[in-house]
Amino acid sequence: MEKHIVILPGDGIGPEVTKAAKGVLETVAAKFGHNFTFETHEIGGAAIDNQGTPLPEDTVAACRKADGILLGAVGGPKWDDLPGHMRPEKGLLGIRKQLGLFANLRPVKGFDALLHASPLKPEVVGDSDLLIVRELTGGLYFGEPSERRNNGQDVVDTLAYSRSEIERIVDQSFKSAKVRRNKLTSVDKANVLESSRMWREVVEEKKQEHPDVEVEHMLVDAAAMKLVTNPGYFDVIVTENMFGDILSDEASVLTGSLGMLPSASIRQDGLGLYEPVHGSAPDIAGQNKANPLATILSAAMMLRHSFNMSVEADEIESAVQSVLNDKYHTADLKVKDGTQVSGSELAEKVSEQMTSNDTTDDIMRCYA
Ligand code: IPM
Ligand code: MG
């Protein structure tokens, strides 16, 4: 298959982790006979420095034409003092919004080799395997107006949704629940917010279409608590943009490392932007220390969600698992008695694992 991939390296460690993931995608292409072409564009701080805006028009135009988009990370102290509309983060928020990537999927699953590094006891975190479906293009992040008033003495941010925006993210969450364990927890603050009450109504309506899915509602504060006391309780969580931002960071550390978690931001026609959940880590940028696995796993999500290549995606995921079981790791990962390697070496280990692993049977099953 031919696929065109736009890479947005961004800032900090973004360039090195996307380069590592590109190498793994090339390995996949060679092994499975695909033709992946790549094009790189600026976003975030790099784009501010070189083009005077966090989201240049040619970046948006290239992404619109792509089959999939792989992003590294944006931001860093260098741009922290810029006004809100000129911050690197505006590039990321802008591309999500302009492309209509309303569904953010953040799976959280532990790797055995890392569970000992979780802040939770192994018996609490052990069986956790959950997916946060975060609404990404509305809610508190995109309310209008968002402004200072009364000579700067008052401020307003609004949490706005249309019913159709809630419906499409709830539909996506049911879709996700059905390919997992058929359990959906809708997280809101319906005891306080009108928008949450409408959210609940939509979930109640939609659940009639999915009698096979167990549905419950949970207040966001209670959900935050439950995530650390009993993460194994959850299967799919669906929630508003800001709630999802906060809960996904909380969930991301459960498994022992933020450096392992991928994400997908998708829309109904399958186009998606794939990025690690971690940030740009400017303190270690350019030293080949950064852990590329979250970006590599994000590339696997691209294969699965945008290209319909689930065998190839499985292959990347099991190669990552094997490399960790062989105790190779970057400095951020606490692997007992392991071999510490650089970011690029770790990515090469993943590629080597795939090359040495004969999956002819899988390929025949998939393409027969
Ligand atoms: C994330 C990040 C972004 C967000 C920032 C960088 C704007 O925290 O992807 O979770 O808040 O959405
Ligand atoms: Mg976040």
Tab-separated table of C-alpha atoms and ligand atoms in Angstrom:
chain	number	residue	atom	x	y	z
A	1	MET	CA	0.000	0.000	0.000
A	2	GLU	CA	1.107	3.572	-0.645
A	3	LYS	CA	0.769	6.047	2.199
A	4	HIS	CA	1.965	9.597	2.578
A	5	ILE	CA	2.994	10.608	6.086
A	6	VAL	CA	3.582	14.167	7.272
A	7	ILE	CA	6.078	14.435	10.129
A	8	LEU	CA	5.868	17.417	12.470
A	9	PRO	CA	8.965	17.099	14.676
A	10	GLY	CA	8.240	20.253	16.699
A	11	ASP	CA	10.537	21.207	19.569
A	12	GLY	CA	12.895	19.773	22.176
A	13	ILE	CA	13.168	16.016	21.825
A	14	GLY	CA	10.475	16.044	19.089
A	15	PRO	CA	12.972	15.807	16.180
A	16	GLU	CA	14.878	12.848	17.624
A	17	VAL	CA	11.832	10.782	18.642
A	18	THR	CA	10.058	11.316	15.310
A	19	LYS	CA	13.248	10.391	13.445
A	20	ALA	CA	13.425	7.172	15.460
A	21	ALA	CA	9.782	6.352	14.705
A	22	LYS	CA	10.300	7.088	11.008
A	23	GLY	CA	13.064	4.458	10.986
A	24	VAL	CA	10.672	1.914	12.441
A	25	LEU	CA	8.009	2.819	9.859
A	26	GLU	CA	10.593	2.275	7.120
A	27	THR	CA	11.303	-1.158	8.552
A	28	VAL	CA	7.593	-1.934	8.457
A	29	ALA	CA	7.357	-0.734	4.851
A	30	ALA	CA	10.302	-2.897	3.777
A	31	LYS	CA	9.031	-5.966	5.578
A	32	PHE	CA	5.419	-5.780	4.427
A	33	GLY	CA	6.000	-4.374	0.945
A	34	HIS	CA	4.406	-0.966	1.547
A	35	ASN	CA	5.525	2.332	0.105
A	36	PHE	CA	5.580	5.044	2.772
A	37	THR	CA	6.597	8.533	1.680
A	38	PHE	CA	7.454	11.262	4.162
A	39	GLU	CA	7.335	15.041	4.248
A	40	THR	CA	8.471	17.169	7.196
A	41	HIS	CA	6.963	20.487	8.330
A	42	GLU	CA	7.415	22.903	11.190
A	43	ILE	CA	5.060	23.466	14.113
A	44	GLY	CA	5.343	25.062	17.561
A	45	GLY	CA	8.439	26.912	18.709
A	46	ALA	CA	10.510	25.886	15.690
A	47	ALA	CA	7.870	27.421	13.436
A	48	ILE	CA	7.751	30.582	15.559
A	49	ASP	CA	11.527	30.967	15.232
A	50	ASN	CA	11.690	30.346	11.484
A	51	GLN	CA	8.319	31.515	10.183
A	52	GLY	CA	6.944	33.822	12.889
A	53	THR	CA	3.876	31.689	13.670
A	54	PRO	CA	3.312	28.450	15.637
A	55	LEU	CA	1.190	26.997	12.818
A	56	PRO	CA	2.338	27.971	9.300
A	57	GLU	CA	-0.192	27.611	6.492
A	58	ASP	CA	1.953	25.190	4.518
A	59	THR	CA	2.016	22.879	7.544
A	60	VAL	CA	-1.788	22.820	7.655
A	61	ALA	CA	-2.032	22.373	3.866
A	62	ALA	CA	0.404	19.431	3.910
A	63	CYS	CA	-1.459	17.780	6.810
A	64	ARG	CA	-4.775	18.096	4.971
A	65	LYS	CA	-3.334	16.074	2.083
A	66	ALA	CA	-1.624	13.447	4.241
A	67	ASP	CA	-2.771	9.918	4.983
A	68	GLY	CA	-1.343	10.209	8.501
A	69	ILE	CA	0.496	12.757	10.639
A	70	LEU	CA	3.197	11.997	13.196
A	71	LEU	CA	4.037	14.728	15.702
A	72	GLY	CA	6.892	14.899	18.216
A	73	ALA	CA	6.213	17.562	20.854
A	74	VAL	CA	5.860	21.329	21.091
A	75	GLY	CA	6.961	23.981	23.554
A	76	GLY	CA	9.845	24.873	25.820
A	77	PRO	CA	11.044	27.619	28.179
A	78	LYS	CA	12.389	29.634	25.251
A	79	TRP	CA	8.835	30.553	24.209
A	80	ASP	CA	7.179	30.693	27.651
A	81	ASP	CA	6.939	34.459	27.819
A	82	LEU	CA	5.169	34.929	24.500
A	83	PRO	CA	1.517	36.061	24.536
A	84	GLY	CA	-1.122	33.270	24.502
A	85	HIS	CA	-1.875	33.395	20.775
A	86	MET	CA	1.825	33.089	19.891
A	87	ARG	CA	2.750	30.183	22.155
A	88	PRO	CA	3.972	26.907	20.607
A	89	GLU	CA	0.949	25.114	22.139
A	90	LYS	CA	-1.288	27.212	19.857
A	91	GLY	CA	0.222	25.309	16.940
A	92	LEU	CA	-0.910	22.000	18.393
A	93	LEU	CA	-4.354	23.249	19.406
A	94	GLY	CA	-4.709	24.895	15.989
A	95	ILE	CA	-3.850	21.819	13.953
A	96	ARG	CA	-6.252	19.663	16.012
A	97	LYS	CA	-9.020	22.210	15.500
A	98	GLN	CA	-8.366	23.017	11.841
A	99	LEU	CA	-8.287	19.368	10.856
A	100	GLY	CA	-11.317	18.551	13.028
A	101	LEU	CA	-9.468	15.846	14.982
A	102	PHE	CA	-12.115	15.634	17.674
A	103	ALA	CA	-11.347	12.253	19.231
A	104	ASN	CA	-8.204	11.792	21.271
A	105	LEU	CA	-7.463	8.177	22.151
A	106	ARG	CA	-4.985	7.599	24.970
A	107	PRO	CA	-4.475	3.948	25.838
A	108	VAL	CA	-2.763	3.157	29.132
A	109	LYS	CA	-1.378	-0.312	29.537
A	110	GLY	CA	1.540	-1.447	31.629
A	111	PHE	CA	4.602	-3.244	30.336
A	112	ASP	CA	5.633	-5.994	32.757
A	113	ALA	CA	9.271	-4.913	32.706
A	114	LEU	CA	8.308	-1.449	33.998
A	115	LEU	CA	5.525	-2.074	36.479
A	116	HIS	CA	7.919	-2.097	39.434
A	117	ALA	CA	8.552	1.611	38.705
A	118	SER	CA	4.879	2.542	39.114
A	119	PRO	CA	4.073	4.846	42.035
A	120	LEU	CA	1.294	2.367	42.868
A	121	LYS	CA	1.725	-1.050	44.446
A	122	PRO	CA	2.134	-3.783	41.810
A	123	GLU	CA	-1.084	-5.499	42.930
A	124	VAL	CA	-3.029	-2.246	42.427
A	125	VAL	CA	-1.608	-1.316	39.018
A	126	GLY	CA	-1.022	-4.863	37.741
A	127	ASP	CA	-4.022	-5.502	35.538
A	128	SER	CA	-4.781	-1.955	34.445
A	129	ASP	CA	-5.552	-1.620	30.756
A	130	LEU	CA	-7.680	1.393	29.957
A	131	LEU	CA	-8.403	3.843	27.190
A	132	ILE	CA	-9.196	7.501	27.701
A	133	VAL	CA	-11.301	8.978	24.908
A	134	ARG	CA	-10.890	12.706	25.294
A	135	GLU	CA	-12.986	15.232	23.352
A	136	LEU	CA	-10.343	17.363	21.675
A	137	THR	CA	-11.754	20.250	19.685
A	138	GLY	CA	-14.341	21.782	22.005
A	139	GLY	CA	-15.091	22.316	25.682
A	140	LEU	CA	-13.076	24.505	27.987
A	141	TYR	CA	-10.095	24.666	25.611
A	142	PHE	CA	-12.065	26.335	22.838
A	143	GLY	CA	-14.795	28.367	24.543
A	144	GLU	CA	-15.782	31.781	23.226
A	145	PRO	CA	-15.238	34.325	24.545
A	146	SER	CA	-11.951	33.765	26.290
A	147	GLU	CA	-10.813	37.167	27.375
A	148	ARG	CA	-9.886	39.757	30.000
A	149	ARG	CA	-12.467	42.425	30.783
A	150	ASN	CA	-12.911	45.446	32.993
A	151	ASN	CA	-9.366	46.772	32.538
A	152	GLY	CA	-7.926	43.340	33.133
A	153	GLN	CA	-9.704	42.859	36.462
A	154	ASP	CA	-12.120	40.177	35.226
A	155	VAL	CA	-11.514	37.135	33.108
A	156	VAL	CA	-13.755	34.657	31.316
A	157	ASP	CA	-13.236	31.191	29.808
A	158	THR	CA	-16.311	29.254	28.744
A	159	LEU	CA	-17.086	25.564	28.408
A	160	ALA	CA	-19.255	25.277	25.324
A	161	TYR	CA	-20.509	22.260	23.367
A	162	SER	CA	-23.107	21.631	20.729
A	163	ARG	CA	-25.106	18.413	21.087
A	164	SER	CA	-23.586	17.071	17.852
A	165	GLU	CA	-20.053	17.527	19.196
A	166	ILE	CA	-20.959	15.450	22.244
A	167	GLU	CA	-22.723	12.845	20.113
A	168	ARG	CA	-19.758	12.177	17.851
A	169	ILE	CA	-17.278	11.695	20.703
A	170	VAL	CA	-19.730	9.473	22.573
A	171	ASP	CA	-20.217	7.421	19.376
A	172	GLN	CA	-16.451	7.027	19.122
A	173	SER	CA	-16.236	5.879	22.743
A	174	PHE	CA	-18.870	3.171	22.186
A	175	LYS	CA	-16.947	2.047	19.107
A	176	SER	CA	-13.790	1.780	21.206
A	177	ALA	CA	-15.576	-0.028	24.050
A	178	LYS	CA	-16.924	-2.634	21.624
A	179	VAL	CA	-13.467	-3.671	20.458
A	180	ARG	CA	-12.264	-3.814	24.057
A	181	ARG	CA	-14.141	-5.070	27.141
A	182	ASN	CA	-17.559	-3.477	26.527
A	183	LYS	CA	-17.437	-1.154	29.497
A	184	LEU	CA	-17.828	2.610	29.227
A	185	THR	CA	-17.396	5.148	32.008
A	186	SER	CA	-18.573	8.621	31.070
A	187	VAL	CA	-16.817	11.166	33.256
A	188	ASP	CA	-18.358	14.576	33.938
A	189	LYS	CA	-19.245	17.108	36.617
A	190	ALA	CA	-23.010	16.851	36.261
A	191	ASN	CA	-23.604	17.916	39.858
A	192	VAL	CA	-22.305	21.379	38.912
A	193	LEU	CA	-22.099	21.971	35.154
A	194	GLU	CA	-24.992	22.246	32.693
A	195	SER	CA	-22.702	21.072	29.882
A	196	SER	CA	-22.132	17.861	31.869
A	197	ARG	CA	-25.863	17.369	32.267
A	198	MET	CA	-26.275	17.526	28.498
A	199	TRP	CA	-23.299	15.154	28.143
A	200	ARG	CA	-25.101	12.647	30.415
A	201	GLU	CA	-28.310	12.950	28.406
A	202	VAL	CA	-26.436	12.133	25.195
A	203	VAL	CA	-24.733	9.109	26.771
A	204	GLU	CA	-28.090	7.870	28.090
A	205	GLU	CA	-29.627	8.210	24.609
A	206	LYS	CA	-26.726	6.576	22.806
A	207	LYS	CA	-26.545	3.629	25.151
A	208	GLN	CA	-29.915	2.421	23.822
A	209	GLU	CA	-28.089	1.665	20.555
A	210	HIS	CA	-25.472	-0.415	22.368
A	211	PRO	CA	-27.166	-2.802	24.802
A	212	ASP	CA	-24.021	-4.944	24.882
A	213	VAL	CA	-21.972	-2.145	26.476
A	214	GLU	CA	-22.105	-1.604	30.226
A	215	VAL	CA	-22.394	2.157	30.811
A	216	GLU	CA	-21.932	4.239	33.927
A	217	HIS	CA	-21.474	7.890	34.818
A	218	MET	CA	-18.811	9.094	37.214
A	219	LEU	CA	-18.003	12.549	38.524
A	220	VAL	CA	-14.560	13.703	37.507
A	221	ASP	CA	-13.252	14.131	41.051
A	222	ALA	CA	-14.336	10.611	41.949
A	223	ALA	CA	-12.786	9.318	38.708
A	224	ALA	CA	-9.470	10.965	39.574
A	225	MET	CA	-9.515	9.140	42.886
A	226	LYS	CA	-10.549	5.818	41.409
A	227	LEU	CA	-7.744	6.001	38.838
A	228	VAL	CA	-5.163	5.762	41.595
A	229	THR	CA	-7.021	3.450	43.958
A	230	ASN	CA	-8.302	0.937	41.409
A	231	PRO	CA	-7.152	1.631	37.832
A	232	GLY	CA	-8.030	-1.923	36.799
A	233	TYR	CA	-11.686	-0.946	37.278
A	234	PHE	CA	-11.749	1.046	34.034
A	235	ASP	CA	-12.029	-0.029	30.433
A	236	VAL	CA	-13.008	3.013	28.314
A	237	ILE	CA	-13.395	6.494	29.797
A	238	VAL	CA	-15.034	9.227	27.704
A	239	THR	CA	-14.815	12.827	28.802
A	240	GLU	CA	-14.613	16.540	28.080
A	241	ASN	CA	-11.404	18.091	26.720
A	242	MET	CA	-9.928	19.577	29.929
A	243	PHE	CA	-11.053	16.692	32.153
A	244	GLY	CA	-9.423	14.327	29.668
A	245	ASP	CA	-6.212	16.326	29.638
A	246	ILE	CA	-5.900	16.082	33.409
A	247	LEU	CA	-7.019	12.470	33.798
A	248	SER	CA	-4.744	11.284	30.999
A	249	ASP	CA	-1.656	12.756	32.651
A	250	GLU	CA	-2.713	11.149	35.906
A	251	ALA	CA	-3.273	7.808	34.195
A	252	SER	CA	-0.043	8.021	32.242
A	253	VAL	CA	2.220	7.642	35.264
A	254	LEU	CA	0.410	4.582	36.601
A	255	THR	CA	2.389	2.260	34.396
A	256	GLY	CA	5.811	3.364	35.526
A	257	SER	CA	6.790	5.738	32.742
A	258	LEU	CA	5.309	8.626	30.839
A	259	GLY	CA	7.852	7.829	28.131
A	260	MET	CA	5.827	4.854	26.922
A	261	LEU	CA	2.422	6.271	26.142
A	262	PRO	CA	1.135	6.937	22.630
A	263	SER	CA	-1.934	8.840	21.490
A	264	ALA	CA	-4.115	9.266	18.441
A	265	SER	CA	-6.211	12.280	17.532
A	266	ILE	CA	-8.651	11.178	14.881
A	267	ARG	CA	-11.787	12.148	13.002
A	268	GLN	CA	-14.544	10.101	11.366
A	269	ASP	CA	-12.895	9.646	7.944
A	270	GLY	CA	-9.816	8.060	9.508
A	271	LEU	CA	-7.313	10.909	9.176
A	272	GLY	CA	-5.307	11.148	12.356
A	273	LEU	CA	-2.477	12.899	14.104
A	274	TYR	CA	-0.355	10.616	16.248
A	275	GLU	CA	1.894	11.823	19.043
A	276	PRO	CA	3.479	10.691	22.286
A	277	VAL	CA	1.697	11.827	25.446
A	278	HIS	CA	4.959	13.169	26.887
A	279	GLY	CA	6.203	16.684	26.247
A	280	SER	CA	9.259	18.208	24.592
A	281	ALA	CA	11.729	17.601	27.492
A	282	PRO	CA	14.021	20.503	26.534
A	283	ASP	CA	16.493	19.564	29.291
A	284	ILE	CA	17.591	16.440	27.434
A	285	ALA	CA	16.958	17.568	23.854
A	286	GLY	CA	19.617	16.872	21.232
A	287	GLN	CA	21.537	14.381	23.388
A	288	ASN	CA	20.073	11.173	21.954
A	289	LYS	CA	18.845	10.262	25.438
A	290	ALA	CA	15.127	10.601	24.844
A	291	ASN	CA	12.972	7.496	24.920
A	292	PRO	CA	11.443	7.057	21.425
A	293	LEU	CA	9.040	4.262	22.385
A	294	ALA	CA	5.944	6.435	22.919
A	295	THR	CA	6.399	7.894	19.424
A	296	ILE	CA	7.068	4.447	17.957
A	297	LEU	CA	3.881	3.191	19.616
A	298	SER	CA	2.066	6.251	18.241
A	299	ALA	CA	3.250	5.247	14.759
A	300	ALA	CA	1.739	1.809	15.450
A	301	MET	CA	-1.557	3.511	16.285
A	302	MET	CA	-1.341	5.338	12.936
A	303	LEU	CA	-0.978	2.021	11.126
A	304	ARG	CA	-3.976	0.607	12.974
A	305	HIS	CA	-6.376	3.548	12.909
A	306	SER	CA	-5.541	5.445	9.720
A	307	PHE	CA	-4.079	2.741	7.449
A	308	ASN	CA	-6.025	-0.296	8.596
A	309	MET	CA	-2.780	-2.226	9.041
A	310	SER	CA	-3.418	-4.030	12.283
A	311	VAL	CA	-0.947	-6.866	11.697
A	312	GLU	CA	1.839	-4.324	11.185
A	313	ALA	CA	0.729	-2.381	14.272
A	314	ASP	CA	0.674	-5.547	16.387
A	315	GLU	CA	4.139	-6.310	15.146
A	316	ILE	CA	5.550	-2.976	16.326
A	317	GLU	CA	3.861	-3.362	19.691
A	318	SER	CA	5.187	-6.849	20.267
A	319	ALA	CA	8.678	-5.785	19.137
A	320	VAL	CA	8.609	-3.017	21.774
A	321	GLN	CA	7.500	-5.553	24.357
A	322	SER	CA	10.341	-7.933	23.404
A	323	VAL	CA	12.982	-5.215	23.497
A	324	LEU	CA	11.869	-4.296	27.020
A	325	ASN	CA	11.762	-7.936	28.061
A	326	ASP	CA	15.347	-8.176	26.774
A	327	LYS	CA	15.987	-5.318	29.226
A	328	TYR	CA	17.099	-2.667	26.770
A	329	HIS	CA	16.051	0.795	27.895
A	330	THR	CA	16.799	4.506	27.798
A	331	ALA	CA	17.869	6.454	30.886
A	332	ASP	CA	14.307	7.394	31.897
A	333	LEU	CA	13.160	3.777	32.209
A	334	LYS	CA	13.944	1.945	35.380
A	335	VAL	CA	14.597	-1.586	34.182
A	336	LYS	CA	16.250	-3.849	36.734
A	337	ASP	CA	19.673	-5.151	35.635
A	338	GLY	CA	19.046	-3.739	32.191
A	339	THR	CA	21.247	-2.427	29.382
A	340	GLN	CA	20.992	1.321	28.969
A	341	VAL	CA	21.193	2.490	25.355
A	342	SER	CA	20.623	5.726	23.465
A	343	GLY	CA	17.286	6.675	21.947
A	344	SER	CA	18.376	5.808	18.413
A	345	GLU	CA	19.837	2.484	19.553
A	346	LEU	CA	16.580	1.579	21.278
A	347	ALA	CA	14.647	2.319	18.066
A	348	GLU	CA	17.105	0.163	16.116
A	349	LYS	CA	16.515	-2.674	18.564
A	350	VAL	CA	12.798	-2.450	17.779
A	351	SER	CA	13.533	-2.586	14.030
A	352	GLU	CA	15.944	-5.502	14.464
A	353	GLN	CA	13.368	-7.370	16.468
A	354	MET	CA	10.847	-6.952	13.652
A	355	THR	CA	13.309	-7.960	10.971
A	356	SER	CA	14.340	-11.097	12.819
A	357	ASN	CA	10.779	-12.032	13.705
A	358	ASP	CA	9.246	-14.066	10.905
A	359	THR	CA	5.594	-13.171	10.522
A	360	THR	CA	4.951	-14.728	7.118
A	361	ASP	CA	1.945	-16.567	8.557
A	362	ASP	CA	0.452	-13.325	9.813
A	363	ILE	CA	1.003	-11.640	6.488
A	364	MET	CA	-0.666	-14.474	4.632
A	365	ARG	CA	-3.589	-14.409	7.027
A	366	CYS	CA	-4.034	-10.697	6.578
A	367	TYR	CA	-3.618	-10.376	2.815
A	368	ALA	CA	-4.910	-13.744	1.604
B	1	IPM	C1	-1.726	17.321	25.717
B	1	IPM	C2	-0.984	18.567	26.069
B	1	IPM	C3	-1.600	19.740	25.330
B	1	IPM	C4	-3.049	19.816	25.770
B	1	IPM	C5	-0.877	21.069	25.497
B	1	IPM	C6	0.564	20.977	25.073
B	1	IPM	C7	-1.587	22.180	24.780
B	1	IPM	O1	-0.993	18.770	27.441
B	1	IPM	O2	-1.714	16.937	24.534
B	1	IPM	O3	-2.325	16.715	26.611
B	1	IPM	O4	-3.326	20.377	26.833
B	1	IPM	O5	-3.911	19.297	25.058
B	2	MG	MG	-1.889	17.211	28.516
